[in-house]
Structure formats: structure tokens, C-alpha cells
Coordinates of C-alpha atoms in Angstrom, one line a residue:
Chain H
M1 CA -3.8 8.1 66.6
T2 CA -1.5 8.6 64.4
S3 CA -0.8 5.1 63.6
R4 CA -4.3 4.8 63.2
K5 CA -4.4 7.7 60.5
F6 CA -1.5 6.0 59.0
K7 CA -3.1 2.6 58.7
V8 CA -6.1 4.2 57.0
I9 CA -4.0 5.9 54.6
Y10 CA -1.9 2.8 54.0
W11 CA -4.7 0.8 53.3
G12 CA -6.4 3.3 51.1
L13 CA -3.3 3.8 48.9
A14 CA -3.1 0.0 48.5
L15 CA -6.7 -0.3 47.6
V16 CA -6.2 2.4 44.9
G17 CA -3.3 0.7 43.7
I18 CA -4.9 -2.7 43.4
I19 CA -8.0 -1.2 41.6
V20 CA -5.6 0.8 39.1
A21 CA -3.4 -2.4 38.3
G22 CA -6.8 -4.4 37.9
V23 CA -8.3 -1.8 35.5
A24 CA -5.0 -1.5 33.7
W25 CA -4.7 -5.1 33.2
M26 CA -8.2 -5.1 31.7
E27 CA -7.6 -2.5 29.6
M28 CA -4.3 -4.0 28.4
S29 CA -6.1 -7.4 27.7
A30 CA -9.0 -5.7 25.9
L31 CA -6.7 -3.6 23.6
E32 CA -4.9 -6.9 22.8
K33 CA -8.0 -8.7 21.8
R34 CA -9.0 -5.7 19.7
R35 CA -5.7 -5.6 18.1
A36 CA -5.5 -9.4 17.3
A37 CA -9.1 -9.3 15.8
S38 CA -8.4 -6.2 13.6
V39 CA -5.3 -7.8 11.9
S40 CA -6.7 -11.5 11.5
L41 CA -8.2 -10.7 8.1
I42 CA -5.3 -9.8 5.9
P43 CA -2.5 -12.1 5.9
K44 CA 0.8 -10.8 6.8
D45 CA 2.8 -11.1 3.3
L46 CA -0.2 -9.1 1.9
A47 CA -0.5 -6.4 4.8
E48 CA 1.5 -3.9 2.6
T49 CA -0.6 -4.5 -0.4
L50 CA -4.3 -5.1 0.5
L51 CA -6.1 -2.3 2.8
P52 CA -7.6 -3.7 5.8
K53 CA -10.8 -2.9 4.4
A54 CA -11.5 -2.6 0.9
R55 CA -13.6 1.1 0.2
P56 CA -16.4 1.1 -2.2
L57 CA -15.9 3.6 -5.0
K58 CA -18.4 6.5 -5.1
P59 CA -20.1 7.3 -8.4
F60 CA -17.6 8.9 -11.1
A61 CA -18.1 9.4 -14.9
L62 CA -15.1 9.2 -16.9
Q63 CA -14.8 7.7 -20.8
N64 CA -12.8 5.0 -21.9
H65 CA -10.5 5.0 -24.8
D66 CA -13.1 3.8 -27.3
G67 CA -15.5 6.6 -26.3
G68 CA -17.6 4.5 -23.9
P69 CA -18.5 5.3 -20.5
F70 CA -16.2 4.4 -17.7
T71 CA -17.7 4.8 -14.4
E72 CA -17.3 2.8 -11.1
N73 CA -19.4 0.1 -12.8
Q74 CA -16.7 -0.7 -15.3
F75 CA -14.3 -1.7 -12.4
K76 CA -16.7 -4.6 -11.4
G77 CA -16.2 -8.2 -12.4
K78 CA -12.4 -8.4 -12.4
W79 CA -9.4 -7.3 -10.5
D80 CA -8.0 -3.9 -12.0
V81 CA -4.5 -2.5 -11.8
V82 CA -4.8 1.1 -12.3
F83 CA -2.1 3.6 -13.0
F84 CA -2.6 7.3 -13.2
G85 CA -0.5 9.3 -15.6
Y86 CA -0.4 11.0 -19.1
T87 CA 0.8 10.2 -22.5
Q88 CA 3.5 12.9 -22.6
C89 CA 5.1 11.8 -19.7
P90 CA 8.7 10.6 -20.8
D91 CA 10.0 8.6 -17.9
V92 CA 7.9 7.1 -15.2
C93 CA 4.5 6.4 -17.0
P94 CA 6.2 4.2 -20.0
L95 CA 8.4 2.6 -17.2
S96 CA 5.5 1.8 -15.2
L97 CA 3.1 0.7 -18.0
S98 CA 5.9 -1.4 -19.5
I99 CA 6.2 -3.3 -16.1
M100 CA 2.5 -3.8 -15.9
A101 CA 2.6 -5.1 -19.5
E102 CA 5.5 -7.5 -18.3
V103 CA 3.4 -8.6 -15.4
F104 CA 0.4 -9.3 -17.8
N105 CA 2.7 -11.1 -20.2
S106 CA 4.6 -13.1 -17.8
L107 CA 1.4 -14.1 -15.8
E108 CA -0.4 -15.3 -19.0
K109 CA 2.2 -17.7 -19.9
S110 CA 3.0 -19.1 -16.4
D111 CA -0.4 -18.8 -14.5
P112 CA -3.2 -18.1 -17.1
Q113 CA -6.0 -18.8 -14.5
V114 CA -4.3 -16.1 -12.3
A115 CA -3.9 -13.6 -15.4
E116 CA -7.6 -13.8 -16.5
H117 CA -8.6 -12.3 -13.2
Y118 CA -6.8 -9.0 -14.1
R119 CA -7.1 -5.9 -16.2
G120 CA -5.2 -2.9 -16.4
V121 CA -6.4 0.8 -16.2
F122 CA -4.4 3.9 -17.5
V123 CA -6.1 7.0 -16.2
S124 CA -4.8 10.0 -18.0
V125 CA -4.8 13.2 -15.6
D126 CA -4.0 15.3 -18.8
P127 CA -7.2 15.5 -20.7
K128 CA -6.2 18.8 -22.3
R129 CA -3.6 16.9 -24.6
D130 CA -4.8 13.3 -24.4
D131 CA -7.7 13.0 -26.5
L132 CA -9.1 9.5 -26.7
K133 CA -7.1 8.4 -29.8
I134 CA -3.9 9.5 -28.5
L135 CA -4.8 7.6 -25.4
K136 CA -6.0 4.3 -27.0
D137 CA -2.9 4.2 -29.5
Y138 CA -0.7 4.8 -26.0
A139 CA -2.5 2.1 -23.8
V140 CA -3.0 -0.5 -26.4
Y141 CA 0.9 -0.3 -27.2
F142 CA 1.6 -1.5 -24.1
H143 CA -0.9 -4.1 -23.7
P144 CA -4.2 -5.2 -25.2
K145 CA -5.7 -5.7 -21.5
L146 CA -4.7 -2.1 -20.6
T147 CA -7.7 0.5 -21.0
G148 CA -7.0 4.2 -21.3
V149 CA -9.3 6.2 -19.5
T150 CA -9.8 10.1 -19.1
G151 CA -12.7 12.4 -18.7
K152 CA -13.5 16.0 -17.5
P153 CA -11.0 17.4 -15.0
K154 CA -13.8 17.5 -12.0
Q155 CA -14.7 13.7 -12.5
L156 CA -10.7 13.0 -12.7
Q157 CA -10.3 14.9 -9.2
N158 CA -13.4 12.8 -8.1
I159 CA -11.7 9.3 -8.6
A160 CA -8.2 10.7 -7.6
R161 CA -9.5 11.9 -4.4
Q162 CA -11.1 8.6 -3.6
M163 CA -7.9 6.7 -4.3
N164 CA -5.7 9.4 -2.8
V165 CA -3.9 10.2 -5.9
A166 CA -2.3 13.4 -6.5
Y167 CA -1.3 15.2 -9.5
M168 CA -0.3 18.7 -10.4
V169 CA 0.8 20.7 -13.7
E170 CA 4.1 22.0 -13.5
P171 CA 4.3 24.8 -16.1
G172 CA 6.8 24.9 -18.8
D173 CA 8.2 27.4 -21.0
R174 CA 5.2 27.3 -23.4
P175 CA 1.5 26.8 -22.7
D176 CA 1.1 23.4 -24.4
N177 CA 4.7 22.1 -23.1
Y178 CA 4.2 21.3 -19.3
L179 CA 4.7 18.6 -17.0
V180 CA 2.5 16.6 -14.8
N181 CA 3.6 15.4 -11.6
H182 CA 1.7 12.6 -10.4
T183 CA 1.2 9.9 -7.9
A184 CA 3.2 6.7 -9.3
T185 CA 1.6 4.0 -7.2
M186 CA -0.5 1.4 -8.8
F187 CA -3.8 0.6 -7.3
L188 CA -5.9 -2.4 -7.1
V189 CA -9.7 -2.3 -7.6
D190 CA -11.4 -5.6 -6.5
P191 CA -14.3 -7.5 -8.6
Q192 CA -16.9 -5.6 -6.5
G193 CA -15.6 -2.1 -7.5
R194 CA -14.2 -1.3 -4.4
Y195 CA -10.7 0.3 -4.0
A196 CA -8.8 -2.8 -2.3
G197 CA -4.9 -2.2 -2.5
V198 CA -2.0 -0.5 -3.7
L199 CA 1.4 -1.6 -5.3
Q200 CA 4.1 0.9 -4.0
T201 CA 6.8 2.3 -6.0
P202 CA 9.6 1.2 -6.9
H203 CA 7.6 -1.0 -9.3
E204 CA 9.5 -4.4 -9.8
A205 CA 7.5 -6.9 -12.3
D206 CA 8.7 -10.1 -10.2
Q207 CA 7.4 -8.6 -7.1
I208 CA 4.2 -7.5 -8.3
I209 CA 3.8 -10.9 -10.2
A210 CA 4.0 -12.4 -6.5
K211 CA 1.5 -10.2 -5.3
L212 CA -1.0 -10.6 -7.7
K213 CA -1.0 -14.2 -7.4
K214 CA -1.1 -14.0 -3.6
V215 CA -4.2 -11.6 -3.9
I216 CA -6.2 -14.0 -6.1
A217 CA -5.1 -17.0 -3.7
F218 CA -6.4 -15.0 -1.0
S219 CA -9.6 -13.7 -2.6
Q220 CA -10.4 -17.4 -3.3
Q221 CA -10.4 -18.6 -0.2
Chain U
M1 CA -24.9 0.4 33.3
K2 CA -24.8 3.9 31.8
W3 CA -21.8 5.0 33.5
Y4 CA -20.1 1.9 31.9
L5 CA -21.4 2.9 28.3
N6 CA -19.9 6.5 29.2
Y7 CA -16.7 5.1 30.3
L8 CA -16.5 3.0 27.1
N9 CA -16.8 6.1 25.1
R10 CA -14.4 8.0 26.9
R11 CA -12.1 5.1 26.7
E12 CA -12.3 5.3 23.1
I13 CA -11.2 8.8 23.0
I14 CA -8.4 8.1 25.7
V15 CA -7.0 5.4 23.6
N16 CA -7.0 7.4 20.4
T17 CA -5.3 10.3 22.2
W18 CA -2.7 8.0 23.3
R19 CA -2.4 6.7 19.8
E20 CA -1.9 10.0 18.7
Y21 CA 0.6 10.7 21.3
G22 CA 2.3 7.7 20.3
R23 CA 2.4 8.7 16.6
S24 CA 3.7 12.2 17.4
L25 CA 6.4 10.7 19.9
R26 CA 7.5 8.2 17.1
L27 CA 7.8 11.4 14.8
L28 CA 9.7 13.4 17.2
T29 CA 12.1 10.6 17.5
A30 CA 12.5 10.2 13.8
V31 CA 13.0 14.1 13.5
V32 CA 15.7 14.0 16.3
A33 CA 17.2 11.1 14.8
L34 CA 17.2 12.6 11.3
G35 CA 18.5 15.7 12.9
G36 CA 21.4 13.8 14.1
V37 CA 22.5 12.1 10.9
F38 CA 22.3 15.6 9.4
A39 CA 24.6 17.1 11.9
I40 CA 26.9 14.2 11.5
G41 CA 27.0 14.5 7.9
T42 CA 27.6 18.2 8.0
V43 CA 30.4 17.8 10.4
Q44 CA 32.0 15.0 8.0
A45 CA 31.3 17.1 4.9
G46 CA 32.9 20.2 6.8
S47 CA 36.0 18.0 7.5
H48 CA 36.2 16.7 4.0
G49 CA 36.3 20.2 2.7
G50 CA 39.2 20.7 4.9
H51 CA 41.3 18.6 2.9
G52 CA 41.9 21.7 0.2
G53 CA 44.9 19.9 -1.0
H54 CA 42.9 17.7 -3.4
E55 CA 42.0 20.7 -5.5
G56 CA 45.4 21.6 -6.0
H57 CA 46.4 18.1 -7.0
K58 CA 43.6 18.1 -9.3
K59 CA 44.7 21.2 -11.1
A60 CA 48.4 20.1 -11.1
G61 CA 47.0 16.7 -12.5
H62 CA 48.1 14.9 -15.8
N63 CA 46.1 16.5 -18.7
S64 CA 45.4 12.8 -20.0
H65 CA 42.0 13.9 -20.7
K66 CA 40.3 11.2 -22.4
G67 CA 36.8 12.7 -22.5
V68 CA 33.7 11.1 -21.7
Q69 CA 32.8 7.9 -23.1
V70 CA 29.2 7.0 -23.8
H71 CA 28.0 3.5 -23.4
D72 CA 24.8 1.8 -24.0
A73 CA 22.8 5.0 -25.5
W74 CA 19.2 4.0 -26.1
V75 CA 15.6 5.5 -26.6
R76 CA 12.5 3.7 -25.3
E77 CA 10.4 3.0 -28.3
A78 CA 6.9 4.9 -27.6
P79 CA 3.5 4.5 -29.6
P80 CA 3.5 6.4 -32.8
T81 CA 1.4 9.2 -31.3
A82 CA 3.6 9.9 -28.2
R83 CA 5.6 13.0 -29.2
V84 CA 7.9 12.8 -26.1
L85 CA 10.5 10.1 -25.7
A86 CA 13.4 9.6 -23.4
A87 CA 17.0 8.5 -23.9
Y88 CA 19.2 6.6 -21.4
M89 CA 23.0 5.9 -21.4
S90 CA 25.8 5.7 -19.3
L91 CA 28.4 8.4 -19.4
D92 CA 32.1 7.2 -18.2
N93 CA 34.4 9.9 -17.4
S94 CA 37.6 8.2 -17.2
S95 CA 39.6 11.6 -17.0
D96 CA 40.8 13.2 -13.6
K97 CA 38.6 16.2 -14.0
A98 CA 35.2 16.4 -13.2
C99 CA 32.7 17.1 -16.1
A100 CA 29.2 18.0 -16.7
L101 CA 26.8 17.5 -19.6
V102 CA 25.1 20.6 -20.0
S103 CA 23.1 20.3 -23.4
V104 CA 21.9 17.7 -25.9
E105 CA 20.6 18.5 -29.4
S106 CA 18.9 16.0 -31.9
P107 CA 18.1 16.5 -35.2
D108 CA 15.1 14.2 -34.8
F109 CA 13.6 16.1 -32.0
E110 CA 12.5 20.0 -31.4
R111 CA 14.6 20.0 -28.2
V112 CA 16.1 17.9 -25.5
E113 CA 16.0 18.6 -21.8
L114 CA 17.9 16.9 -19.1
H115 CA 15.7 15.6 -16.3
N116 CA 15.8 13.5 -13.1
T117 CA 12.6 11.4 -11.9
V118 CA 12.5 11.6 -8.3
V119 CA 9.6 9.8 -6.2
H120 CA 8.7 11.2 -3.1
N121 CA 6.1 9.9 -1.1
G122 CA 4.5 7.9 -4.1
M123 CA 4.4 11.2 -6.2
A124 CA 6.6 11.2 -9.2
H125 CA 8.4 14.5 -9.9
M126 CA 10.4 15.4 -13.1
M127 CA 13.1 17.8 -11.8
K128 CA 14.6 19.8 -14.7
Q129 CA 18.4 19.7 -14.5
D130 CA 20.6 22.6 -15.6
A131 CA 23.4 20.0 -16.0
I132 CA 24.2 16.1 -15.0
D133 CA 27.3 16.1 -13.1
I134 CA 29.9 13.4 -13.8
P135 CA 32.6 13.4 -11.2
A136 CA 36.3 12.5 -12.1
N137 CA 37.0 8.8 -12.7
A138 CA 33.2 8.0 -12.3
W139 CA 30.0 7.3 -14.0
A140 CA 26.8 9.2 -14.6
L141 CA 24.0 6.8 -15.2
L142 CA 21.1 7.7 -17.0
E143 CA 18.4 5.2 -16.8
P144 CA 14.4 4.6 -16.4
G145 CA 13.1 6.3 -13.2
G146 CA 16.2 8.2 -12.5
Y147 CA 18.3 10.8 -15.0
H148 CA 17.3 10.9 -18.4
M149 CA 17.3 13.1 -21.6
M150 CA 13.8 14.0 -22.4
L151 CA 13.3 14.2 -26.1
I152 CA 10.7 16.9 -26.9
G153 CA 8.5 17.2 -30.3
R154 CA 9.5 14.1 -32.2
K155 CA 9.9 15.0 -36.0
R156 CA 9.8 11.4 -37.8
A157 CA 8.4 8.1 -36.7
L158 CA 10.8 5.8 -34.7
K159 CA 10.9 2.3 -34.4
A160 CA 12.9 -0.1 -32.6
G161 CA 16.0 -0.8 -34.3
D162 CA 16.0 2.9 -35.6
T163 CA 19.0 5.3 -34.5
V164 CA 18.9 8.7 -33.2
P165 CA 21.9 11.0 -33.4
L166 CA 22.5 13.0 -30.3
K167 CA 24.8 15.5 -30.0
L168 CA 26.0 16.1 -26.2
T169 CA 27.8 19.2 -24.8
F170 CA 29.6 19.7 -22.0
R171 CA 30.5 22.3 -19.5
N172 CA 34.2 22.4 -21.0
G173 CA 32.7 23.3 -24.2
K174 CA 33.4 20.0 -26.1
S175 CA 30.9 18.3 -27.7
Q176 CA 30.3 14.7 -28.7
E177 CA 28.1 13.1 -31.3
V178 CA 26.5 9.6 -30.1
T179 CA 24.2 7.4 -31.6
A180 CA 21.3 6.0 -29.6
T181 CA 19.3 2.6 -30.5
V182 CA 15.5 2.9 -30.0
R183 CA 14.5 -0.1 -28.1
K184 CA 11.2 -1.6 -27.6
T185 CA 10.7 -2.4 -23.8
V186 CA 7.6 -4.3 -24.1
G187 CA 6.1 -7.3 -25.8
G188 CA 8.1 -10.1 -27.8
G189 CA 11.3 -8.5 -27.6
G190 CA 12.4 -10.4 -24.8
M191 CA 14.1 -7.2 -23.3
K192 CA 14.2 -6.1 -19.8
H193 CA 13.7 -2.5 -19.2
G194 CA 17.2 -0.8 -19.4
S195 CA 19.2 -3.8 -18.3
H196 CA 20.9 -4.8 -21.3
A197 CA 24.3 -3.6 -22.3
D198 CA 25.0 -3.7 -26.1
H199 CA 27.2 -0.8 -26.2
S200 CA 25.6 0.6 -29.3
G201 CA 26.3 4.0 -28.6
H202 CA 29.8 3.6 -28.2
M203 CA 31.8 6.7 -28.8
G204 CA 35.6 7.3 -28.8
H205 CA 36.6 11.0 -29.3

């Protein structure tokens, strides 16, 4: 009697074990398959640059440095390298913008067909001090391809939020003397006007050049 | 097949939960590992402090105070509308005494502050410094993306090739006049940012 009970339990357990193993195996292979499918789009060497899926930008309304509108539509047509900062920024902004300029200059010389796919956008998050004239002088000084953009604080927050950009004012000893801490990453917006990628700090011209070339090669496949 | 759809739904949740779990596990591991590193660091720092003899040696040290030598002082050229610029240089302390730069003045600017750029999680922070330490027999490097002098309130136009006088004051009360050259970092100059060393701001004392 006991041996019969034992047998039932034994076979029962074995059956459960087999089922569990079977389900687990199916799950694993399903997960593997899905993982394989999700990474197949972006090549490995661009995995840190391009987002797995470009995100369309919702409407925003800013101004370019000539006084014209700068909305999500102005991003369309070419790839844009976007940097957020302010003109009274002593170190990071001029450093980053001169690297961006170096990248453009060097691409124009070595790979003009790549260079023509790109523009630069400098978004000032300090509209209180950066009027359009100051902004234009500043942007064009670095590179003629660079457009200075700014606008109302709400609209700046709008675009910043969409691109995961943070900035905050650090008060100084006088009301007009303050610093702005801000994201120093550069962003890529694709010709469809979608937030498509990031260029992480520290910025190095040679690395950015290589990445920008790969992005164009990949997007033309 | 309704049960199967239900099951798939639930599976999504379970899989996500496991992913979350995996993430927190990784985070926990990282925290523990970091903690360990800190602990080791603290112990080492503690044992280092134990060698109090060093301090005594320093005090008794030869007084061949050569001061701080300033090399390659330069100011990044900025567009004419920019009122805030930055100065960079290397401060070479060849003496046996630690030293610190505490203040800077320039007739071309309303005032000068010492800052350090720190990029944390992609966000750039300007950290105002009360002083920049230069350990004994060591360098303090002021370079783009790191320690720099923030030159505030430009009083005259500055173009590449111009010079900017700077008066550096150190903690020991001594001060030193330095001449920084304005440099263009973009365009035809052919200069790479901050990598050229032409020793223009050379100063003996």
C-alpha cells in the first residue's frame, strides 16, 4: 500500500518536473528570440549612439537667432547635432561648441558628402541674458552651420523634457550673475525630426567624426 | 485559447518583474562593491595618516622655495558679445611645500573666480573653488573641462594674440604676475583645444 502511494507521488513529481522543465525551456527560447529580434536593428558600434527607436518630437515653439520660428519642423530635412547651454558659460559650452565646429570643419574637408547631412543647433537655456543678437554672434562665431535657438522658459522646458535634458540656475552673488548647470551631452535629431541619438561626454572630435560617419552610412542602408 | 492569452499577459508582467529584480540585484552588487572600495580606501588613508613623520620632515625641510612656475597660460577667445571667458594654465610647484592658489585679479575683467567643471551623469556643474591646491613637487593643471579661472565682466575687446595680465595670489600671501595669451580654439588657427604648450605665460619669481 505504501509502495503504491509512493509510486504515485514519485511519478507525480516526475511529471511536474518534466512539465516545469519543458515550460522553462520554451520560455528561455522565446526570450532569446525576442532579445535577438530587438537588437537586430542598430549595429553594435552604434548601440551607444543611436536609440533603439527614434522618438518623434512633440510640437514646440522656439526662435532661431535670426528671429524666425524654430519648431519641430525646423529639425526636418537633415541630421542635427544639438547642444544645450548658455553664452555666459565659461568652460563647457565653448569647449563643446569648438569641438562641434572642429567636427564640422574636418568632415567638410575629409567627407563633404557626410558633412552636408549635418547641421548644428545650440539651444540657450538662459533666455533672460541671451537675446537673439548675442546668441547669433555666439553661434556663428563657432561655425556658420550652427544655429542659435532660444525661447520662452516653458517652451525650453518642453523640448528639454522631450530630450531628457536637465538644467538649473545656480544663483550667484548678484541677480544677473548666476551659473546654469546643464546637460553636456550632444543629441542627434534625424531628418524626420525625431530624437534619434546621443553623443555622451567627454566629447572628443575624432570619436564624434567616426560616429557621425557611421550614422550616415547606416541611415543610407 | 483565452487562458493562453491571459498567461501571455501575466508572463509579460513576470518577465518585467524579473528584469526589475535583476536590475536591483545589479545595483545592490554595485553598491556593495563600491562600499568595499571605499572601506579599503578609508583604511589605506588611515594608515597613510599614521606616517605623521612626513609632516615633521616637511617642516624641517630645506627652504629652497622656488615658488610656483606658471606655464602655458592662455585665455580662450570668445565672440565679441561674450562677457565671460576662461583662463587655463599649468601651475608647477617645484618646492617642498604644498601651496594653494586663492585669488586672481585682472585689469581686463571685473573679477575672476576659480572653478572646476564636473560632469556628473552627463550634467555639467560649475563648482566654485575657494582655492586650487598645488601639492609639493606637483602640478595643478587648469584645462578645458576641468579647473579653470572664470574671467567675469570683460572690459575690453580681446582677440587671438592679445595678452591678458593676471595677478595670482597664493595662500602664503605671495603673489605673481602672469601674462596669458588669447587663443582661438576654432577655425583656421589649426590649434587643437588646449593641447598646445608654447609657454607664453612663463614666469620666474
